[in-house]
């Protein structure tokens, strides 16, 4: 076979030059993989140097080796890999040590010369069913005179001569990884009475209730971490009544209520529930909810009271939040325990309390002039026996018996002039809400506890 050296390159008579090829590879972005360095050589290979760069923002070169390669099969005696942040080199001499038996990599195509091993720097994750995000791809580029001291070039050695092969770059692609979509849903709701829902007055106490739904998993426990508006007071006594947890039984419960707005981290609520925490460890769990009409089950409730400082006509928010410490020192986050695994990515539904004005009045102020005197006794009689319109029936109910009749006028006159009993709360001197339930119409005035 004749051969001619042209411009420093060794080219064989059949016109088939040597080549180096970096095989393009795709892997899951949560892991890594191997790029094979492939060679074509029309003559036996006595040694070679590979020098290749990559994008260090996307991938990391974790190592260079000859495991499983034709280089390993040929028993290469000198193998020196060097790893840099943005690339790596490999120097190989097949016959480096005595007795110099002349081992070579036989000529051929598709010679597997080396392995460059990479890992992905940035996991690309998405939930099943969501749009698939783009992959991240790094170019793998053969480079000369960039790495090493002295600087190295991509070269092979055949018949004792340097051969500069044609170079075919590759890519390393980090593919998105689909996360199974968890169908767990935790939700909070506030309720103050059947007709008002989450509407509440100052001073009114209702329930903050927690629900879950999961169609195909059994939940072993959960941590619930919540941030609340500091104009709400959350109770610490957990109420299981009517809940699935009451039916199944729970062996560990912890409730932390941080209601201080001066400690720098706002008002927080931490709840931990573990159903099976004590011997004999029977494995009780919250059941699946697939067969339920409502599709969810009650976990339990805490009390919630609207403070007098709450702004009216405004939502006081109660939101799921992570990395809070409650009244302790450990930062906690929302998770559910399924098959002994901590599941942290699932749907959570917030709630709020909408604070509404409550009508206030002075007991006995039947004519709504902000004072209680003889004119009010006359107004009571005029309303009962005449056509006088009143704005607040509860204010005219001087004896607070839930009725409007002549007894109210007599009661008020006795108080004013006969040393009789003071009209019941809120009394004749201060505005306030009616503390007792009755069927009298709601006041229709401009006096509310919101000022």
GROMACS .gro file of N, CA and C in nm, residues 227-324:
model
  294
  227UNK      N    1  -4.969   2.968   5.680
  227UNK     CA    2  -4.948   3.107   5.720
  227UNK      C    3  -5.084   3.176   5.728
  228UNK      N    4  -5.108   3.246   5.839
  228UNK     CA    5  -5.239   3.308   5.861
  228UNK      C    6  -5.224   3.458   5.881
  229UNK      N    7  -5.331   3.530   5.849
  229UNK     CA    8  -5.336   3.672   5.881
  229UNK      C    9  -5.337   3.688   6.032
  230UNK      N   10  -5.258   3.781   6.083
  230UNK     CA   11  -5.245   3.796   6.229
  230UNK      C   12  -5.368   3.861   6.292
  231UNK      N   13  -5.466   3.902   6.212
  231UNK     CA   14  -5.592   3.951   6.268
  231UNK      C   15  -5.692   3.838   6.287
  232UNK      N   16  -5.645   3.715   6.273
  232UNK     CA   17  -5.723   3.596   6.304
  232UNK      C   18  -5.655   3.523   6.419
  233UNK      N   19  -5.733   3.472   6.511
  233UNK     CA   20  -5.678   3.391   6.620
  233UNK      C   21  -5.718   3.246   6.597
  234UNK      N   22  -5.617   3.161   6.579
  234UNK     CA   23  -5.640   3.018   6.554
  234UNK      C   24  -5.626   2.942   6.686
  235UNK      N   25  -5.724   2.858   6.715
  235UNK     CA   26  -5.717   2.776   6.835
  235UNK      C   27  -5.622   2.659   6.819
  236UNK      N   28  -5.582   2.599   6.931
  236UNK     CA   29  -5.487   2.488   6.927
  236UNK      C   30  -5.552   2.354   6.960
  237UNK      N   31  -5.682   2.353   6.993
  237UNK     CA   32  -5.751   2.229   7.026
  237UNK      C   33  -5.810   2.167   6.900
  238UNK      N   34  -5.756   2.053   6.863
  238UNK     CA   35  -5.799   1.987   6.740
  238UNK      C   36  -5.931   1.915   6.763
  239UNK      N   37  -6.024   1.935   6.670
  239UNK     CA   38  -6.157   1.873   6.678
  239UNK      C   39  -6.168   1.767   6.569
  240UNK      N   40  -6.177   1.639   6.610
  240UNK     CA   41  -6.188   1.529   6.515
  240UNK      C   42  -6.332   1.497   6.479
  241UNK      N   43  -6.428   1.560   6.544
  241UNK     CA   44  -6.568   1.518   6.534
  241UNK      C   45  -6.614   1.508   6.389
  242UNK      N   46  -6.669   1.392   6.354
  242UNK     CA   47  -6.722   1.371   6.221
  242UNK      C   48  -6.618   1.346   6.114
  243UNK      N   49  -6.492   1.332   6.153
  243UNK     CA   50  -6.385   1.316   6.055
  243UNK      C   51  -6.351   1.169   6.034
  244UNK      N   52  -6.288   1.139   5.921
  244UNK     CA   53  -6.241   1.004   5.895
  244UNK      C   54  -6.132   0.966   5.992
  245UNK      N   55  -6.057   1.065   6.040
  245UNK     CA   56  -5.949   1.037   6.134
  245UNK      C   57  -6.005   0.989   6.267
  246UNK      N   58  -6.120   1.046   6.309
  246UNK     CA   59  -6.185   0.999   6.431
  246UNK      C   60  -6.225   0.852   6.416
  247UNK      N   61  -6.270   0.815   6.298
  247UNK     CA   62  -6.314   0.678   6.274
  247UNK      C   63  -6.197   0.580   6.273
  248UNK      N   64  -6.085   0.620   6.211
  248UNK     CA   65  -5.971   0.530   6.198
  248UNK      C   66  -5.884   0.530   6.323
  249UNK      N   67  -5.868   0.648   6.381
  249UNK     CA   68  -5.780   0.661   6.497
  249UNK      C   69  -5.645   0.717   6.455
  250UNK      N   70  -5.593   0.807   6.536
  250UNK     CA   71  -5.462   0.865   6.511
  250UNK      C   72  -5.378   0.850   6.636
  251UNK      N   73  -5.251   0.819   6.619
  251UNK     CA   74  -5.165   0.790   6.734
  251UNK      C   75  -5.063   0.900   6.762
  252UNK      N   76  -5.049   0.995   6.670
  252UNK     CA   77  -4.961   1.109   6.697
  252UNK      C   78  -5.021   1.234   6.636
  253UNK      N   79  -5.032   1.338   6.717
  253UNK     CA   80  -5.081   1.469   6.673
  253UNK      C   81  -5.000   1.577   6.741
  254UNK      N   82  -4.954   1.673   6.663
  254UNK     CA   83  -4.886   1.791   6.718
  254UNK      C   84  -4.943   1.914   6.650
  255UNK      N   85  -4.976   2.014   6.731
  255UNK     CA   86  -5.028   2.141   6.679
  255UNK      C   87  -4.946   2.254   6.739
  256UNK      N   88  -4.889   2.338   6.654
  256UNK     CA   89  -4.819   2.458   6.697
  256UNK      C   90  -4.890   2.580   6.637
  257UNK      N   91  -4.923   2.675   6.723
  257UNK     CA   92  -4.986   2.798   6.677
  257UNK      C   93  -4.898   2.915   6.717
  258UNK      N   94  -4.838   2.980   6.619
  258UNK     CA   95  -4.759   3.100   6.641
  258UNK      C   96  -4.846   3.219   6.603
  259UNK      N   97  -4.905   3.283   6.705
  259UNK     CA   98  -4.996   3.395   6.678
  259UNK      C   99  -4.931   3.529   6.708
  260UNK      N  100  -4.798   3.532   6.713
  260UNK     CA  101  -4.727   3.657   6.740
  260UNK      C  102  -4.691   3.725   6.609
  261UNK      N  103  -4.730   3.852   6.599
  261UNK     CA  104  -4.694   3.928   6.479
  261UNK      C  105  -4.572   4.015   6.504
  262UNK      N  106  -4.500   3.990   6.614
  262UNK     CA  107  -4.383   4.072   6.647
  262UNK      C  108  -4.254   3.991   6.645
  263UNK      N  109  -4.260   3.863   6.607
  263UNK     CA  110  -4.139   3.780   6.609
  263UNK      C  111  -4.068   3.776   6.475
  264UNK      N  112  -4.115   3.855   6.380
  264UNK     CA  113  -4.045   3.868   6.253
  264UNK      C  114  -4.083   3.769   6.146
  265UNK      N  115  -4.167   3.669   6.179
  265UNK     CA  116  -4.202   3.570   6.077
  265UNK      C  117  -4.352   3.554   6.060
  266UNK      N  118  -4.429   3.650   6.111
  266UNK     CA  119  -4.573   3.644   6.091
  266UNK      C  120  -4.639   3.538   6.176
  267UNK      N  121  -4.765   3.512   6.146
  267UNK     CA  122  -4.844   3.415   6.223
  267UNK      C  123  -4.849   3.284   6.146
  268UNK      N  124  -4.821   3.175   6.217
  268UNK     CA  125  -4.801   3.046   6.151
  268UNK      C  126  -4.874   2.935   6.226
  269UNK      N  127  -4.903   2.830   6.152
  269UNK     CA  128  -4.971   2.714   6.208
  269UNK      C  129  -4.903   2.589   6.154
  270UNK      N  130  -4.865   2.498   6.244
  270UNK     CA  131  -4.802   2.372   6.206
  270UNK      C  132  -4.882   2.257   6.266
  271UNK      N  133  -4.919   2.161   6.184
  271UNK     CA  134  -4.994   2.043   6.229
  271UNK      C  135  -4.923   1.919   6.175
  272UNK      N  136  -4.895   1.824   6.263
  272UNK     CA  137  -4.836   1.697   6.222
  272UNK      C  138  -4.927   1.584   6.266
  273UNK      N  139  -4.958   1.494   6.174
  273UNK     CA  140  -5.046   1.380   6.201
  273UNK      C  141  -4.977   1.253   6.151
  274UNK      N  142  -4.966   1.153   6.237
  274UNK     CA  143  -4.916   1.022   6.198
  274UNK      C  144  -5.013   0.919   6.254
  275UNK      N  145  -5.075   0.845   6.165
  275UNK     CA  146  -5.182   0.756   6.211
  275UNK      C  147  -5.130   0.636   6.288
  276UNK      N  148  -5.022   0.575   6.241
  276UNK     CA  149  -4.969   0.455   6.306
  276UNK      C  150  -4.833   0.488   6.366
  277UNK      N  151  -4.832   0.526   6.494
  277UNK     CA  152  -4.707   0.568   6.559
  277UNK      C  153  -4.673   0.485   6.681
  278UNK      N  154  -4.758   0.391   6.719
  278UNK     CA  155  -4.739   0.314   6.842
  278UNK      C  156  -4.761   0.166   6.815
  279UNK      N  157  -4.696   0.080   6.897
  279UNK     CA  158  -4.724  -0.064   6.885
  279UNK      C  159  -4.872  -0.090   6.902
  280UNK      N  160  -4.927  -0.191   6.838
  280UNK     CA  161  -4.858  -0.297   6.761
  280UNK      C  162  -4.833  -0.264   6.615
  281UNK      N  163  -4.837  -0.137   6.576
  281UNK     CA  164  -4.807  -0.095   6.439
  281UNK      C  165  -4.890  -0.174   6.337
  282UNK      N  166  -5.019  -0.146   6.339
  282UNK     CA  167  -5.113  -0.220   6.254
  282UNK      C  168  -5.128  -0.159   6.115
  283UNK      N  169  -5.060  -0.047   6.091
  283UNK     CA  170  -5.056   0.007   5.956
  283UNK      C  171  -5.178   0.086   5.914
  284UNK      N  172  -5.250   0.148   6.008
  284UNK     CA  173  -5.368   0.224   5.969
  284UNK      C  174  -5.329   0.346   5.885
  285UNK      N  175  -5.411   0.376   5.786
  285UNK     CA  176  -5.388   0.487   5.694
  285UNK      C  177  -5.520   0.555   5.663
  286UNK      N  178  -5.511   0.674   5.605
  286UNK     CA  179  -5.629   0.740   5.552
  286UNK      C  180  -5.667   0.671   5.421
  287UNK      N  181  -5.794   0.636   5.402
  287UNK     CA  182  -5.833   0.559   5.285
  287UNK      C  183  -5.836   0.644   5.159
  288UNK      N  184  -5.840   0.575   5.046
  288UNK     CA  185  -5.859   0.641   4.918
  288UNK      C  186  -6.001   0.699   4.910
  289UNK      N  187  -6.016   0.801   4.826
  289UNK     CA  188  -6.144   0.873   4.820
  289UNK      C  189  -6.214   0.856   4.686
  290UNK      N  190  -6.172   0.760   4.605
  290UNK     CA  191  -6.225   0.748   4.468
  290UNK      C  192  -6.374   0.719   4.466
  291UNK      N  193  -6.425   0.645   4.564
  291UNK     CA  194  -6.564   0.599   4.559
  291UNK      C  195  -6.660   0.689   4.635
  292UNK      N  196  -6.614   0.806   4.677
  292UNK     CA  197  -6.699   0.895   4.756
  292UNK      C  198  -6.774   0.992   4.665
  293UNK      N  199  -6.898   1.023   4.703
  293UNK     CA  200  -6.975   1.120   4.624
  293UNK      C  201  -6.910   1.257   4.626
  294UNK      N  202  -6.865   1.300   4.744
  294UNK     CA  203  -6.803   1.432   4.754
  294UNK      C  204  -6.658   1.431   4.709
  295UNK      N  205  -6.597   1.314   4.703
  295UNK     CA  206  -6.460   1.303   4.656
  295UNK      C  207  -6.355   1.348   4.754
  296UNK      N  208  -6.393   1.374   4.880
  296UNK     CA  209  -6.297   1.418   4.980
  296UNK      C  210  -6.345   1.376   5.118
  297UNK      N  211  -6.255   1.382   5.215
  297UNK     CA  212  -6.288   1.345   5.352
  297UNK      C  213  -6.232   1.449   5.448
  298UNK      N  214  -6.305   1.468   5.558
  298UNK     CA  215  -6.264   1.564   5.661
  298UNK      C  216  -6.152   1.505   5.745
  299UNK      N  217  -6.046   1.585   5.766
  299UNK     CA  218  -5.937   1.545   5.855
  299UNK      C  219  -5.965   1.593   5.997
  300UNK      N  220  -6.008   1.718   6.010
  300UNK     CA  221  -6.038   1.775   6.140
  300UNK      C  222  -6.042   1.926   6.132
  301UNK      N  223  -6.071   1.990   6.246
  301UNK     CA  224  -6.091   2.135   6.248
  301UNK      C  225  -6.024   2.199   6.368
  302UNK      N  226  -5.993   2.326   6.353
  302UNK     CA  227  -5.951   2.413   6.462
  302UNK      C  228  -6.045   2.532   6.465
  303UNK      N  229  -6.054   2.597   6.580
  303UNK     CA  230  -6.136   2.718   6.588
  303UNK      C  231  -6.061   2.836   6.528
  304UNK      N  232  -6.136   2.932   6.473
  304UNK     CA  233  -6.078   3.055   6.421
  304UNK      C  234  -6.168   3.169   6.461
  305UNK      N  235  -6.108   3.274   6.519
  305UNK     CA  236  -6.182   3.390   6.568
  305UNK      C  237  -6.132   3.515   6.498
  306UNK      N  238  -6.225   3.602   6.458
  306UNK     CA  239  -6.189   3.727   6.394
  306UNK      C  240  -6.160   3.831   6.502
  307UNK      N  241  -6.038   3.882   6.502
  307UNK     CA  242  -6.000   3.984   6.601
  307UNK      C  243  -6.066   4.117   6.567
  308UNK      N  244  -6.079   4.201   6.669
  308UNK     CA  245  -6.139   4.333   6.649
  308UNK      C  246  -6.053   4.422   6.560
  309UNK      N  247  -5.926   4.385   6.542
  309UNK     CA  248  -5.835   4.466   6.459
  309UNK      C  249  -5.847   4.434   6.310
  310UNK      N  250  -5.925   4.332   6.275
  310UNK     CA  251  -5.935   4.291   6.135
  310UNK      C  252  -6.005   4.399   6.052
  311UNK      N  253  -5.952   4.425   5.935
  311UNK     CA  254  -6.011   4.525   5.846
  311UNK      C  255  -6.139   4.470   5.785
  312UNK      N  256  -6.242   4.552   5.785
  312UNK     CA  257  -6.370   4.508   5.731
  312UNK      C  258  -6.370   4.508   5.578
  313UNK      N  259  -6.464   4.431   5.523
  313UNK     CA  260  -6.480   4.418   5.379
  313UNK      C  261  -6.350   4.374   5.311
  314UNK      N  262  -6.275   4.290   5.380
  314UNK     CA  263  -6.145   4.244   5.331
  314UNK      C  264  -6.127   4.097   5.365
  315UNK      N  265  -6.061   4.025   5.276
  315UNK     CA  266  -6.026   3.885   5.303
  315UNK      C  267  -5.906   3.879   5.397
  316UNK      N  268  -5.921   3.806   5.506
  316UNK     CA  269  -5.808   3.772   5.592
  316UNK      C  270  -5.760   3.634   5.547
  317UNK      N  271  -5.641   3.628   5.492
  317UNK     CA  272  -5.598   3.508   5.420
  317UNK      C  273  -5.542   3.400   5.512
  318UNK      N  274  -5.567   3.276   5.472
  318UNK     CA  275  -5.511   3.157   5.536
  318UNK      C  276  -5.453   3.073   5.423
  319UNK      N  277  -5.320   3.068   5.414
  319UNK     CA  278  -5.255   3.009   5.298
  319UNK      C  279  -5.159   2.897   5.338
  320UNK      N  280  -5.150   2.795   5.255
  320UNK     CA  281  -5.045   2.696   5.271
  320UNK      C  282  -4.910   2.763   5.242
  321UNK      N  283  -4.810   2.733   5.320
  321UNK     CA  284  -4.678   2.790   5.297
  321UNK      C  285  -4.573   2.692   5.349
  322UNK      N  286  -4.451   2.706   5.300
  322UNK     CA  287  -4.343   2.614   5.336
  322UNK      C  288  -4.232   2.687   5.410
  323UNK      N  289  -4.145   2.608   5.472
  323UNK     CA  290  -4.026   2.658   5.541
  323UNK      C  291  -4.062   2.757   5.651
  324UNK      N  292  -4.151   2.713   5.741
  324UNK     CA  293  -4.185   2.791   5.859
  324UNK      C  294  -4.153   2.707   5.982
   0.00000   0.00000   0.00000
